[in-house]
mmCIF file of C-alpha atoms in Angstrom:
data_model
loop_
_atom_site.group_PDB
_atom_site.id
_atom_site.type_symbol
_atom_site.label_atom_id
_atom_site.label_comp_id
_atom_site.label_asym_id
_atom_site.label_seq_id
_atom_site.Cartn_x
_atom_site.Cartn_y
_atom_site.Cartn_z
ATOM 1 C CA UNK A 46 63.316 35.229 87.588
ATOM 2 C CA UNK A 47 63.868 32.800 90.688
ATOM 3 C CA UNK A 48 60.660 30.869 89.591
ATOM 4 C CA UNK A 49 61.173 31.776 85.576
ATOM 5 C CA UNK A 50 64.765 29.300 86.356
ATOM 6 C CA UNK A 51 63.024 26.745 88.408
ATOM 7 C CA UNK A 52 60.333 26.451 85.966
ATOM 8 C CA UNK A 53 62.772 25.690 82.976
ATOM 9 C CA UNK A 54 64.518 23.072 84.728
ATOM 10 C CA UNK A 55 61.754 21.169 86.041
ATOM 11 C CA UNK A 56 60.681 21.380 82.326
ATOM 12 C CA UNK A 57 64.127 20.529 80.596
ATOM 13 C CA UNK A 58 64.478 18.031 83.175
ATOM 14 C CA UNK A 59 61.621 16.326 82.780
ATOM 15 C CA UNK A 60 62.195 15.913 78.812
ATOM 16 C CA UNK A 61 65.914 14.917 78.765
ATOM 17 C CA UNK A 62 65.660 12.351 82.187
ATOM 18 C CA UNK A 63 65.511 9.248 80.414
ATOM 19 C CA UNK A 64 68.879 10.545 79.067
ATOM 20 C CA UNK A 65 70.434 11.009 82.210
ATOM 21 C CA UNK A 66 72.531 7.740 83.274
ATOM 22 C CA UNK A 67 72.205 8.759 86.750
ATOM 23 C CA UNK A 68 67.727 8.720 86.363
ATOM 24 C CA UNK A 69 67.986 5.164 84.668
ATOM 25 C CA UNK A 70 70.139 4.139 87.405
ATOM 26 C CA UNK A 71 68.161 4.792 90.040
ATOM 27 C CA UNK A 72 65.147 3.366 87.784
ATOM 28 C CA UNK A 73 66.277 0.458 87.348
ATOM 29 C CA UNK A 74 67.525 0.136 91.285
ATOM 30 C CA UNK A 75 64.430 0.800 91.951
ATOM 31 C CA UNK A 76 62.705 -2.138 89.834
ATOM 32 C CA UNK A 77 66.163 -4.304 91.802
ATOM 33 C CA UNK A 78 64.035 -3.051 94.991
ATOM 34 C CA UNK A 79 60.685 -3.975 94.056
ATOM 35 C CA UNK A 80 61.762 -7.468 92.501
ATOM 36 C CA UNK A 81 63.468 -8.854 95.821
ATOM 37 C CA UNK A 82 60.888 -7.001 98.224
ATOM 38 C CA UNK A 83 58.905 -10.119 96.872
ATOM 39 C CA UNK A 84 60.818 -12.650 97.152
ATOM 40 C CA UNK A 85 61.306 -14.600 100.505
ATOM 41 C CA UNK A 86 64.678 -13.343 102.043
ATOM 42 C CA UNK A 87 64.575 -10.070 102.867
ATOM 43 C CA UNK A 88 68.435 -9.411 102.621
ATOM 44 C CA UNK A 89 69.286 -5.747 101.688
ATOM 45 C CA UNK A 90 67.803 -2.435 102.702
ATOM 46 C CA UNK A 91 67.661 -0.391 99.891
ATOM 47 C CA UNK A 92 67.258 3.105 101.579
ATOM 48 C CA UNK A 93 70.351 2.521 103.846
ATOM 49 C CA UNK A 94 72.168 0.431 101.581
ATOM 50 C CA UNK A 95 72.596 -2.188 104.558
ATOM 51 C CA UNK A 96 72.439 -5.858 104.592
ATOM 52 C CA UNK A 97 70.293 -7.454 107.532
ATOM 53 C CA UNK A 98 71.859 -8.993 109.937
ATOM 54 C CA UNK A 99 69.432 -12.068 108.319
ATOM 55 C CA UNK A 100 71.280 -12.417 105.320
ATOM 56 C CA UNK A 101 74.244 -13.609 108.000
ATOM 57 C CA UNK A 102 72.092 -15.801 109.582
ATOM 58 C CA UNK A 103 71.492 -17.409 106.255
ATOM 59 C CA UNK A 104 75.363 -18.204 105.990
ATOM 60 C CA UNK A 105 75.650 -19.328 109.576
ATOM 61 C CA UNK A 106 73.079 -22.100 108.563
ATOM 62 C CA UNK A 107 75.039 -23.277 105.547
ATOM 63 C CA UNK A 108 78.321 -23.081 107.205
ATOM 64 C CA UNK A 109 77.667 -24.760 110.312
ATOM 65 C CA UNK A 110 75.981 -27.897 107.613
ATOM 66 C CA UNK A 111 79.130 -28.187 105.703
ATOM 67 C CA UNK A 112 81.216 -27.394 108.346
ATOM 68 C CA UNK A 113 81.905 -31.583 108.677
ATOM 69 C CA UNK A 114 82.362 -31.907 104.890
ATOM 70 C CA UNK A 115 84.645 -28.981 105.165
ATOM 71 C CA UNK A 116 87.182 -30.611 107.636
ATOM 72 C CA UNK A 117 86.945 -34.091 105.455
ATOM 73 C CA UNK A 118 88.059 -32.095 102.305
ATOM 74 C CA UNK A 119 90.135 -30.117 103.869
ATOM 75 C CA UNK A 120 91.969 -33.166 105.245
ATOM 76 C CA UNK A 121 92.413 -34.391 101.652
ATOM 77 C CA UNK A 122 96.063 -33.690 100.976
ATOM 78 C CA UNK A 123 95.621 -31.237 97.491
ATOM 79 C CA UNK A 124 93.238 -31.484 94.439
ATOM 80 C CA UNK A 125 95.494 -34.179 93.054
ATOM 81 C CA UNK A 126 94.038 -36.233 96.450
ATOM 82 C CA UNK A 127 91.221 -35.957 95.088
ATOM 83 C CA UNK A 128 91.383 -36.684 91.651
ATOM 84 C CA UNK A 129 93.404 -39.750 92.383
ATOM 85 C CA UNK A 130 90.575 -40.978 94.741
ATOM 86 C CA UNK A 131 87.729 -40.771 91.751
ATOM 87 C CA UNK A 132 90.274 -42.195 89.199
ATOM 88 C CA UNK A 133 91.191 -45.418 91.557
ATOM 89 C CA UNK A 134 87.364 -46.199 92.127
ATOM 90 C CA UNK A 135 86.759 -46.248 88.346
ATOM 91 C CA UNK A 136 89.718 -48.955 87.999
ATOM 92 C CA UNK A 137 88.478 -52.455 86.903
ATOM 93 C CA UNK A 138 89.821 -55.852 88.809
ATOM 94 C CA UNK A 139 91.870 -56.013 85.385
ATOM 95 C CA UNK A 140 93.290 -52.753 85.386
ATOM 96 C CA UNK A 141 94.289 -52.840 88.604
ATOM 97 C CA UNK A 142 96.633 -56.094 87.526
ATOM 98 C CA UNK A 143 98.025 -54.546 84.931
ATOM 99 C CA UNK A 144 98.998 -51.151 86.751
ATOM 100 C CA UNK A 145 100.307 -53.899 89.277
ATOM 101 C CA UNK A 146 102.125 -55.294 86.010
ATOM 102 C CA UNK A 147 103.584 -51.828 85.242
ATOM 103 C CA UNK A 148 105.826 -50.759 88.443
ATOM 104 C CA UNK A 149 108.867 -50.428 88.305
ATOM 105 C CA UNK A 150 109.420 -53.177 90.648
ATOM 106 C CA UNK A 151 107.349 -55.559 88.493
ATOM 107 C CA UNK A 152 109.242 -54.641 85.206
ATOM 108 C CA UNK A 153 112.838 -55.063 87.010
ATOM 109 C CA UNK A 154 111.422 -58.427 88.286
ATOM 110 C CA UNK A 155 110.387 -59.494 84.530
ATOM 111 C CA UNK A 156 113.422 -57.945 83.116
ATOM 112 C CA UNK A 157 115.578 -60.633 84.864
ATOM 113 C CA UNK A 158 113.834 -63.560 83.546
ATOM 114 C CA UNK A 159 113.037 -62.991 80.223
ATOM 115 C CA UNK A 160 114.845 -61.152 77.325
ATOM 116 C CA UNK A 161 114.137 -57.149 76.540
ATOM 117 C CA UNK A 162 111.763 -57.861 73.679
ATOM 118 C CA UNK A 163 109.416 -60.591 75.831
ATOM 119 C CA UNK A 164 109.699 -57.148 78.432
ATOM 120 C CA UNK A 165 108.584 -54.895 75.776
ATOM 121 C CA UNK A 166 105.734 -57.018 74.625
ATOM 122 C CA UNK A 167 104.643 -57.936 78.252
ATOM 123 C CA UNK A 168 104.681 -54.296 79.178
ATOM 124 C CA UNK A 169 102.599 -53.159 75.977
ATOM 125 C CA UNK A 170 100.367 -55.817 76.425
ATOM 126 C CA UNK A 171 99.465 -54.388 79.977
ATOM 127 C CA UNK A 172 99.048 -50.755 78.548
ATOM 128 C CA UNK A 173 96.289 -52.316 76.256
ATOM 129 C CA UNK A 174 94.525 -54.060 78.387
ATOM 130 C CA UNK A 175 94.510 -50.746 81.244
ATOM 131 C CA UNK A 176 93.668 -48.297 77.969
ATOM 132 C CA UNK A 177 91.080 -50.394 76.369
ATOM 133 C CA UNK A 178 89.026 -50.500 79.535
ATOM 134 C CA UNK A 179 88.111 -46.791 79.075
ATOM 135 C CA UNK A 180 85.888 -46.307 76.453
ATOM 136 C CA UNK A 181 83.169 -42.927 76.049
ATOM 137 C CA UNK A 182 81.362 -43.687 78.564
ATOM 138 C CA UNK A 183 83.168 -44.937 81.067
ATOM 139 C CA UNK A 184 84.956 -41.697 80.366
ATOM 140 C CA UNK A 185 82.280 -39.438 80.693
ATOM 141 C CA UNK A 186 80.763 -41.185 84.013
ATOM 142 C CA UNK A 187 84.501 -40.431 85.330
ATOM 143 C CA UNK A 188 84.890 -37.035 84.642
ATOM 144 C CA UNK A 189 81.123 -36.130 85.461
ATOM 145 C CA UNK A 190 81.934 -37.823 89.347
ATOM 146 C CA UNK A 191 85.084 -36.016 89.226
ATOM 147 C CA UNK A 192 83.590 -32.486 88.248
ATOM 148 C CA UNK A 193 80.804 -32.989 90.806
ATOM 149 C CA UNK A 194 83.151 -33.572 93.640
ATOM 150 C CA UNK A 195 85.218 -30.439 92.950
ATOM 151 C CA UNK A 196 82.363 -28.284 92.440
ATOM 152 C CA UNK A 197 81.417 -29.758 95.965
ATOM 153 C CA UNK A 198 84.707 -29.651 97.470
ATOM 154 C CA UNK A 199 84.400 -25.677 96.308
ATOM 155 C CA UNK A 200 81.409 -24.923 97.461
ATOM 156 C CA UNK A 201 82.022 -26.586 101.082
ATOM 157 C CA UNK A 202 85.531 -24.823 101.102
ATOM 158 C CA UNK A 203 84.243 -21.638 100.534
ATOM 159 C CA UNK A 204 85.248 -19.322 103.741
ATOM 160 C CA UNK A 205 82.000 -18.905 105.569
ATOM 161 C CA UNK A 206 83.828 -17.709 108.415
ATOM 162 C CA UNK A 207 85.752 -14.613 106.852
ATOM 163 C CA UNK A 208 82.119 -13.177 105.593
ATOM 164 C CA UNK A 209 80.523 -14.023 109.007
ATOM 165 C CA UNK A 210 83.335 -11.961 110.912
ATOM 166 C CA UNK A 211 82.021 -8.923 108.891
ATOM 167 C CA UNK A 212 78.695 -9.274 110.917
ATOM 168 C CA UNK A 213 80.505 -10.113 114.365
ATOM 169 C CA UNK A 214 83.895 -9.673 114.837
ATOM 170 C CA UNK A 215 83.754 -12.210 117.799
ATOM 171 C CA UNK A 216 82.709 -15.293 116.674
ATOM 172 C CA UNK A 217 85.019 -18.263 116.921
ATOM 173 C CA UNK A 218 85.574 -20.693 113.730
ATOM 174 C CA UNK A 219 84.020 -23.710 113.357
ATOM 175 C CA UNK A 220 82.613 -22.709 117.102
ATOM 176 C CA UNK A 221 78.998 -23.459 116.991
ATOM 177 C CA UNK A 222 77.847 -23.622 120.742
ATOM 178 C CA UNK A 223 76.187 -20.203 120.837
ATOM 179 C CA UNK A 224 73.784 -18.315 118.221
ATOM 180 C CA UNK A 225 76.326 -15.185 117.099
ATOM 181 C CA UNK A 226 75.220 -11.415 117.330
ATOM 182 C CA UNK A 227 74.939 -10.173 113.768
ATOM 183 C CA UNK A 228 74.617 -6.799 112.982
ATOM 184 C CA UNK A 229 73.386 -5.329 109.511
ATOM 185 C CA UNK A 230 76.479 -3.763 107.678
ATOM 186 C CA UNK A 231 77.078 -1.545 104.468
ATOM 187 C CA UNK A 232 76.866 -3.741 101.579
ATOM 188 C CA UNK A 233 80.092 -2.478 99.629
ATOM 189 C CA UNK A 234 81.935 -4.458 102.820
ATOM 190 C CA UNK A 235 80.888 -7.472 101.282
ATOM 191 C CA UNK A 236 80.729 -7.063 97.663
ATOM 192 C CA UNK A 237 83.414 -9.304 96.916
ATOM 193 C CA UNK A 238 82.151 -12.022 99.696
ATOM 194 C CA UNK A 239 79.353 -12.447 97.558
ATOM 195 C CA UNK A 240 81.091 -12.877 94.138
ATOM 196 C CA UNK A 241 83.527 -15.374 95.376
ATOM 197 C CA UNK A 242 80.327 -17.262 96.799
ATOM 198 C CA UNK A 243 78.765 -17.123 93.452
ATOM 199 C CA UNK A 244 81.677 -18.274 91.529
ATOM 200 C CA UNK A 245 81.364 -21.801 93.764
ATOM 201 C CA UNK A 246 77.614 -21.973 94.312
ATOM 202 C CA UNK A 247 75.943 -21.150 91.136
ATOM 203 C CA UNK A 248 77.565 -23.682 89.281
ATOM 204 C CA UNK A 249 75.994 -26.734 91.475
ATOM 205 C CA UNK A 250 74.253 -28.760 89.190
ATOM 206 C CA UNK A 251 70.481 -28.569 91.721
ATOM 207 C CA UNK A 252 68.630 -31.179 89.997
ATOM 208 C CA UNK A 253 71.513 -34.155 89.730
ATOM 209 C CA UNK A 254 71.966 -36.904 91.828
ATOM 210 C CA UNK A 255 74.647 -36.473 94.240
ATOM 211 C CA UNK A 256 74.842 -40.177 95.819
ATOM 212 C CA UNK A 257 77.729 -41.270 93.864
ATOM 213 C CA UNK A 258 79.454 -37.941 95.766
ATOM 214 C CA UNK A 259 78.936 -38.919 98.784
ATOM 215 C CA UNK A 260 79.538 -43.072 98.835
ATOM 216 C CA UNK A 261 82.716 -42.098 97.126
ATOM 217 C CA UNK A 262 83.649 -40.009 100.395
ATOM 218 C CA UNK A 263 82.237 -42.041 102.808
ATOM 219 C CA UNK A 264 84.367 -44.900 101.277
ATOM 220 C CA UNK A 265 87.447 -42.731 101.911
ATOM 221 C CA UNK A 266 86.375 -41.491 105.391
ATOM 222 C CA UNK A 267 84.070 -44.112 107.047
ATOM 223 C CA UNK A 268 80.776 -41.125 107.244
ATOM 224 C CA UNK A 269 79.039 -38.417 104.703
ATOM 225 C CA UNK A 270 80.053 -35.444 104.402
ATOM 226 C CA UNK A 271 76.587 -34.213 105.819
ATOM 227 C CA UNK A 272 73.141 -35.749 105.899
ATOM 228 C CA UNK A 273 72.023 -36.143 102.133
ATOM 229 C CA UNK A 274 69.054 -34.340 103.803
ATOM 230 C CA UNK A 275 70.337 -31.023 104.550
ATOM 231 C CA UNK A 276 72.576 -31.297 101.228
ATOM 232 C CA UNK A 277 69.306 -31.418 99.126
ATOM 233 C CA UNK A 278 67.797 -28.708 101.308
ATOM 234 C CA UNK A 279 71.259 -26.360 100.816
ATOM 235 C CA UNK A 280 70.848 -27.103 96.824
ATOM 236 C CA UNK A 281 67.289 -25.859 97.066
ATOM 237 C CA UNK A 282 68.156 -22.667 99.145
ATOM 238 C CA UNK A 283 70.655 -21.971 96.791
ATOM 239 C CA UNK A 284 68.794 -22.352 93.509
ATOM 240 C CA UNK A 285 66.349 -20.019 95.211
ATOM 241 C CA UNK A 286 68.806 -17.504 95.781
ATOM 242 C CA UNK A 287 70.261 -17.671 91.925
ATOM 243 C CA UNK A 288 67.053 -17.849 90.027
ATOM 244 C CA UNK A 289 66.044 -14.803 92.247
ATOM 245 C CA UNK A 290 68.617 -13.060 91.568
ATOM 246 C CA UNK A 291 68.713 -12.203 95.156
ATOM 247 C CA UNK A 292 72.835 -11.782 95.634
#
């Protein structure tokens, strides 16, 4: 019978659910759901599978911070720019002579004076004195300022405005004279907006100190990048949103 079948499959099906991929799926969306319904940024609605227009909001704020440490990176040349910059402020008084020492102009200059084996000893005796200067830690310190400033330079660079254009179509770039209109959109529009934004903000080291950054750019460009302020408030929004979970 009609009710004989119905009866079965309620029965089967309430044996062999935790079987079904489909059941632990929605199980364990369902857990997603109840874990970020209490935390503090209400992005995503679950039933419609939208995100709130306040999830755009969110990004506005961050991109119209680093919108002024965008343009200064941006106005870097390429990574090389930058990796040059951090390398020349490590540079002692003494290894800055001997790079001096090491032109091409310098060598040509020594090469007519004195005789190709004075040359080759001058010009090793340069190389020592420039190598010797780097030891472990001076090393380290280096490539720990340099490794901060790209993750920063990433993280600033990220394109704010192609995700907010997904929310409203009109607003202008870097144009931040009027609040936009956002409207909440299916999430699958911005799937990939999201993983590209992880890739460059969850790798911020949060708790480090973030001065040496900035005086290195503001030695280069006469300002910060951004208040150190509203930097330390971004890092703490940020964590929030990783340990949440939240993206």
């Amino acid at each position: 019978s009609i009710m004989g079948g119905n009866f079965l499959k309620d029965l089967f099906g309430s044996f062999f659910s935790g079987l079904d991929p489909e059941a632990q799926k929605k199980k364990v969306l369902k857990g997603i759901a109840k874990s970020l319904s209490k935390t503090k940024y209400k992005f995503y609605k679950m039933g419609s599978n939208e995100v709130d227009p306040s999830f755009a909001k969110f990004m506005f704020e961050l991109y119209k911070a680093v919108s002024p440490a965008q343009a200064m990176i941006q106005s870097f040349e390429n990574p090389n720019a930058l990796k040059k910059l951090v390398l020349n402020r490590s540079l002692t008084e003494k290894q800055i002579e001997a790079i001096d020492n090491l032109t091409e102009t310098a060598i040509t200059e020594l090469a007519r004076k004195q005789p190709l084996k004075a040359v080759n000893e001058s010009i090793r005796a340069h190389m020592e004195t420039f190598t010797s200067a780097y030891d472990s830690t001076r090393i380290a310190k280096t490539d720990a300022l340099y490794t901060k400033l790209m993750y920063f330079a990433n993280f600033v660079q990220y394109d704010f405005y192609f995700t907010l254009k997904k929310f409203d179509n009109t607003i202008k770039e870097h144009d931040f004279t009027k609040v936009p209109k956002f409207s909440a959109i299916n999430g699958s529009y911005i799937v990939e907006d999201l993983k590209n934004f992880i890739d460059v903000a969850w790798v911020l080291p949060f708790d480090t100190d973030w001065s040496d950054v900035f005086k290195l750019i503001k030695s280069v460009k006469g300002a910060d990048p951004l208040p150190m302020g509203t930097w330390k408030k971004i890092l703490a929004r940020v964590k929030y949103l990783r340990d949440n979970h939240i993206l």
